Amino acid sequence: MSLTEIRDRIARAERAADRPEGDTTLIAVSKVQPLERVEAVLEAGHRVFGENRVQEAQGKWPALRERFEGVKLHLIGPLQTNKARVALELFDVIHSLDRPKLATTLARLAQETGACPPLFIQVNTGEEEQKAGVLPVEADTFIRDARAMDLPVVGLMCIPPVEEEPALHFALLAKIAERNGIDGLSMGMSGDFERAIALGATHVRVGSAIFGARDYG
Ligand SMILES: *Cc1c(COP(=O)(O)O)cnc(C)c1O
């Protein structure tokens, strides 16, 4: 599959949902991908990318940014507090604010540096033990607390359980966002981004459908 094809499918999903074309930001998830695949997508003109590990992004993107202007980098994976400072320098948007300790750390760094990238709060909609994110019942309080710390909360993010219908999780995330007056919804990946757009996704995170399968070997 190609970038053009994914863009077409996004546009079709937007039309089907009566949403304006271009309403959805496509985050090309480049983690683990060979450099030449990432370069090909950059050369095709795409500029919004997602990485799930701070260290991997640090090793890859500073050099690419020197060659390609206007890159926007989104952190979509878990953030350890000891990497928060580096993450604030490297990323334009963070999708994984998922616990009080990270909120406190980000707030402190934001005060110190006078800047903080827009933040998405990750919600563990499937209440999975092994998954990051605040539980749905804790979300309203967590959002309120983060706002009280002056953190720029722009959206919510979720990764539905693999074996469940994602639409239920997208709908739940949209409901939590709506009752808290939050506009951004980071939801939908290669297998389900059209369903996410139908339910209001503002950001879809698409990796393998653009770049091909990831080779962790
Ligand atoms: C890897 C990853 C994606 C992209 O997954 P694909 O199925 O390859 O599209 C999206 N979101 C997060 C949080 C990821 O870690």
Tab-separated table of C-alpha atoms and ligand atoms in Angstrom:
chain	number	residue	atom	x	y	z
A	1	MET	CA	0.000	0.000	0.000
A	2	SER	CA	1.159	3.553	-0.548
A	3	LEU	CA	0.864	6.946	1.046
A	4	THR	CA	-1.408	8.139	-1.776
A	5	GLU	CA	-3.727	5.228	-1.277
A	6	ILE	CA	-3.966	5.861	2.480
A	7	ARG	CA	-4.657	9.546	1.823
A	8	ASP	CA	-7.439	8.559	-0.579
A	9	ARG	CA	-8.970	6.216	1.952
A	10	ILE	CA	-8.843	8.940	4.607
A	11	ALA	CA	-10.534	11.416	2.261
A	12	ARG	CA	-13.254	8.879	1.446
A	13	ALA	CA	-13.830	8.171	5.140
A	14	GLU	CA	-14.088	11.915	5.823
A	15	ARG	CA	-16.670	12.331	3.051
A	16	ALA	CA	-18.658	9.341	4.292
A	17	ALA	CA	-18.742	10.903	7.767
A	18	ASP	CA	-19.762	14.315	6.391
A	19	ARG	CA	-16.536	15.778	7.623
A	20	PRO	CA	-14.483	18.350	5.714
A	21	GLU	CA	-11.678	16.894	3.654
A	22	GLY	CA	-8.349	17.325	5.408
A	23	ASP	CA	-9.983	17.278	8.835
A	24	THR	CA	-7.870	14.311	9.912
A	25	THR	CA	-4.135	14.509	10.511
A	26	LEU	CA	-2.291	11.478	9.203
A	27	ILE	CA	0.581	10.514	11.481
A	28	ALA	CA	2.906	8.192	9.582
A	29	VAL	CA	4.265	5.838	12.235
A	30	SER	CA	7.872	5.242	11.251
A	31	LYS	CA	9.101	3.231	14.239
A	32	VAL	CA	11.439	0.359	13.374
A	33	GLN	CA	11.131	1.077	9.637
A	34	PRO	CA	14.255	1.065	7.476
A	35	LEU	CA	15.542	4.548	6.728
A	36	GLU	CA	14.932	4.301	2.985
A	37	ARG	CA	11.204	3.727	3.519
A	38	VAL	CA	11.021	6.765	5.776
A	39	GLU	CA	12.949	8.862	3.266
A	40	ALA	CA	10.594	7.772	0.482
A	41	VAL	CA	7.583	9.046	2.450
A	42	LEU	CA	9.406	12.310	3.212
A	43	GLU	CA	10.280	12.679	-0.469
A	44	ALA	CA	6.609	12.157	-1.319
A	45	GLY	CA	6.000	15.313	0.712
A	46	HIS	CA	4.649	13.916	3.940
A	47	ARG	CA	5.830	15.704	7.085
A	48	VAL	CA	3.941	14.336	10.088
A	49	PHE	CA	5.524	11.304	11.725
A	50	GLY	CA	5.060	9.242	14.853
A	51	GLU	CA	7.608	7.364	16.922
A	52	ASN	CA	6.974	5.307	20.037
A	53	ARG	CA	10.447	5.371	21.582
A	54	VAL	CA	12.329	8.495	22.576
A	55	GLN	CA	15.731	6.934	22.039
A	56	GLU	CA	14.945	5.599	18.577
A	57	ALA	CA	13.555	8.965	17.520
A	58	GLN	CA	16.605	10.716	18.909
A	59	GLY	CA	18.898	8.569	16.800
A	60	LYS	CA	16.962	9.074	13.594
A	61	TRP	CA	15.172	12.407	13.353
A	62	PRO	CA	17.713	15.163	14.033
A	63	ALA	CA	19.581	14.199	10.836
A	64	LEU	CA	16.378	13.809	8.803
A	65	ARG	CA	15.190	17.198	10.009
A	66	GLU	CA	18.315	18.777	8.596
A	67	ARG	CA	17.442	17.378	5.186
A	68	PHE	CA	13.671	17.845	5.212
A	69	GLU	CA	12.003	21.028	6.385
A	70	GLY	CA	8.817	21.246	8.371
A	71	VAL	CA	8.815	17.826	9.995
A	72	LYS	CA	6.360	17.435	12.876
A	73	LEU	CA	7.199	14.620	15.228
A	74	HIS	CA	4.599	12.971	17.479
A	75	LEU	CA	5.492	10.772	20.444
A	76	ILE	CA	2.907	7.986	20.518
A	77	GLY	CA	4.581	5.570	22.954
A	78	PRO	CA	5.112	5.544	26.730
A	79	LEU	CA	7.278	8.287	28.197
A	80	GLN	CA	9.538	7.657	31.189
A	81	THR	CA	9.941	10.683	33.413
A	82	ASN	CA	13.723	10.570	33.085
A	83	LYS	CA	13.325	11.019	29.317
A	84	ALA	CA	10.766	13.807	29.595
A	85	ARG	CA	13.256	16.617	29.113
A	86	VAL	CA	14.642	15.100	25.926
A	87	ALA	CA	11.128	14.351	24.698
A	88	LEU	CA	10.094	17.984	25.140
A	89	GLU	CA	12.976	19.065	22.943
A	90	LEU	CA	12.462	16.431	20.278
A	91	PHE	CA	8.705	16.115	19.859
A	92	ASP	CA	6.105	18.579	18.637
A	93	VAL	CA	3.191	16.684	20.149
A	94	ILE	CA	3.004	14.060	22.911
A	95	HIS	CA	0.160	11.500	22.834
A	96	SER	CA	1.051	9.527	25.932
A	97	LEU	CA	0.386	11.572	29.049
A	98	ASP	CA	-0.819	8.639	31.109
A	99	ARG	CA	-0.119	9.136	34.829
A	100	PRO	CA	0.056	11.816	37.544
A	101	LYS	CA	3.830	11.569	37.987
A	102	LEU	CA	4.426	12.317	34.306
A	103	ALA	CA	1.975	15.228	34.473
A	104	THR	CA	3.877	16.720	37.413
A	105	THR	CA	7.208	16.265	35.661
A	106	LEU	CA	5.978	17.844	32.422
A	107	ALA	CA	4.444	20.744	34.339
A	108	ARG	CA	7.727	21.381	36.129
A	109	LEU	CA	9.742	21.256	32.896
A	110	ALA	CA	7.206	23.485	31.161
A	111	GLN	CA	7.611	26.071	33.921
A	112	GLU	CA	11.362	25.848	33.725
A	113	THR	CA	11.629	26.106	29.948
A	114	GLY	CA	8.566	28.250	29.316
A	115	ALA	CA	7.205	25.844	26.719
A	116	CYS	CA	5.325	22.577	26.451
A	117	PRO	CA	4.135	20.788	23.318
A	118	PRO	CA	0.422	20.026	22.931
A	119	LEU	CA	-0.513	16.933	24.925
A	120	PHE	CA	-2.918	14.062	24.424
A	121	ILE	CA	-3.979	12.076	27.465
A	122	GLN	CA	-3.869	8.343	26.893
A	123	VAL	CA	-6.960	6.517	28.135
A	124	ASN	CA	-6.845	2.781	28.741
A	125	THR	CA	-10.330	2.245	27.319
A	126	GLY	CA	-10.033	-1.545	27.485
A	127	GLU	CA	-8.850	-1.406	31.118
A	128	GLU	CA	-6.012	-3.722	30.213
A	129	GLU	CA	-3.517	-4.557	32.927
A	130	GLN	CA	-0.468	-4.370	30.651
A	131	LYS	CA	-1.479	-1.210	28.838
A	132	ALA	CA	-0.643	2.372	29.733
A	133	GLY	CA	-3.258	5.056	30.157
A	134	VAL	CA	-5.659	6.382	32.747
A	135	LEU	CA	-8.775	4.320	33.363
A	136	PRO	CA	-12.025	5.664	31.909
A	137	VAL	CA	-13.456	6.279	35.402
A	138	GLU	CA	-10.386	8.319	36.349
A	139	ALA	CA	-10.235	10.314	33.131
A	140	ASP	CA	-12.340	13.329	34.143
A	141	THR	CA	-10.320	13.886	37.320
A	142	PHE	CA	-7.022	13.395	35.531
A	143	ILE	CA	-7.982	15.877	32.813
A	144	ARG	CA	-9.054	18.422	35.431
A	145	ASP	CA	-5.801	17.994	37.354
A	146	ALA	CA	-3.657	18.301	34.224
A	147	ARG	CA	-5.465	21.491	33.246
A	148	ALA	CA	-4.992	22.839	36.760
A	149	MET	CA	-1.241	22.395	36.213
A	150	ASP	CA	-1.543	24.556	33.074
A	151	LEU	CA	-0.636	21.650	30.836
A	152	PRO	CA	-1.811	22.167	27.232
A	153	VAL	CA	-4.237	19.240	26.954
A	154	VAL	CA	-5.499	19.157	23.358
A	155	GLY	CA	-6.780	15.632	23.019
A	156	LEU	CA	-7.269	12.062	24.154
A	157	MET	CA	-5.603	8.959	22.766
A	158	CYS	CA	-6.443	5.257	22.932
A	159	ILE	CA	-5.143	1.905	21.715
A	160	PRO	CA	-8.061	-0.551	21.773
A	161	PRO	CA	-7.526	-4.169	22.842
A	162	VAL	CA	-6.505	-6.206	19.787
A	163	GLU	CA	-9.279	-8.750	20.067
A	164	GLU	CA	-12.175	-6.316	20.545
A	165	GLU	CA	-14.250	-4.211	18.172
A	166	PRO	CA	-12.338	-0.918	18.121
A	167	ALA	CA	-15.428	1.185	17.378
A	168	LEU	CA	-16.683	0.677	20.947
A	169	HIS	CA	-13.423	2.079	22.269
A	170	PHE	CA	-13.388	4.970	19.802
A	171	ALA	CA	-16.935	5.876	20.830
A	172	LEU	CA	-16.015	5.750	24.520
A	173	LEU	CA	-12.975	7.977	23.955
A	174	ALA	CA	-15.087	10.457	21.971
A	175	LYS	CA	-17.640	10.574	24.776
A	176	ILE	CA	-15.017	11.303	27.440
A	177	ALA	CA	-13.539	14.020	25.221
A	178	GLU	CA	-16.894	15.623	24.570
A	179	ARG	CA	-17.964	15.866	28.181
A	180	ASN	CA	-14.617	17.475	28.994
A	181	GLY	CA	-14.649	19.941	26.110
A	182	ILE	CA	-11.648	18.349	24.401
A	183	ASP	CA	-11.400	18.478	20.589
A	184	GLY	CA	-8.501	16.183	19.698
A	185	LEU	CA	-8.979	12.435	19.272
A	186	SER	CA	-5.909	10.336	18.483
A	187	MET	CA	-7.360	6.981	17.490
A	188	GLY	CA	-7.213	4.537	14.605
A	189	MET	CA	-4.278	2.573	13.199
A	190	SER	CA	-3.648	0.625	9.979
A	191	GLY	CA	-6.480	-1.836	10.528
A	192	ASP	CA	-9.196	0.533	11.698
A	193	PHE	CA	-8.478	4.169	10.822
A	194	GLU	CA	-11.636	4.508	8.702
A	195	ARG	CA	-13.807	3.434	11.622
A	196	ALA	CA	-11.949	5.919	13.817
A	197	ILE	CA	-12.599	8.739	11.341
A	198	ALA	CA	-16.292	7.820	11.298
A	199	LEU	CA	-16.279	8.304	15.078
A	200	GLY	CA	-14.463	11.632	15.025
A	201	ALA	CA	-10.710	10.903	15.004
A	202	THR	CA	-8.704	14.074	14.432
A	203	HIS	CA	-5.385	12.164	14.328
A	204	VAL	CA	-4.889	8.661	12.933
A	205	ARG	CA	-1.637	6.783	13.576
A	206	VAL	CA	-0.860	4.613	10.586
A	207	GLY	CA	2.332	2.583	10.328
A	208	SER	CA	2.416	-0.706	8.477
A	209	ALA	CA	-0.260	0.251	5.929
A	210	ILE	CA	2.059	3.018	4.693
A	211	PHE	CA	5.515	1.556	5.201
A	212	GLY	CA	4.907	-2.179	5.059
A	213	ALA	CA	5.303	-4.697	7.853
A	214	ARG	CA	7.749	-3.926	10.639
A	215	ASP	CA	10.698	-6.280	10.865
A	216	TYR	CA	11.685	-6.602	14.511
A	217	GLY	CA	14.215	-9.335	13.679
B	1	LIG	C1	2.951	1.137	16.141
B	1	LIG	C2	1.823	1.993	16.572
B	1	LIG	C3	0.835	2.433	15.647
B	1	LIG	C4	0.816	2.024	14.184
B	1	LIG	O1	0.401	0.707	14.055
B	1	LIG	P1	0.058	0.078	12.614
B	1	LIG	O2	-0.848	-1.046	12.938
B	1	LIG	O3	1.348	-0.336	12.016
B	1	LIG	O4	-0.616	1.124	11.828
B	1	LIG	C5	-0.145	3.276	16.119
B	1	LIG	N1	-0.199	3.675	17.402
B	1	LIG	C6	0.713	3.297	18.306
B	1	LIG	C7	0.613	3.784	19.701
B	1	LIG	C8	1.755	2.439	17.924
B	1	LIG	O5	2.658	2.058	18.844
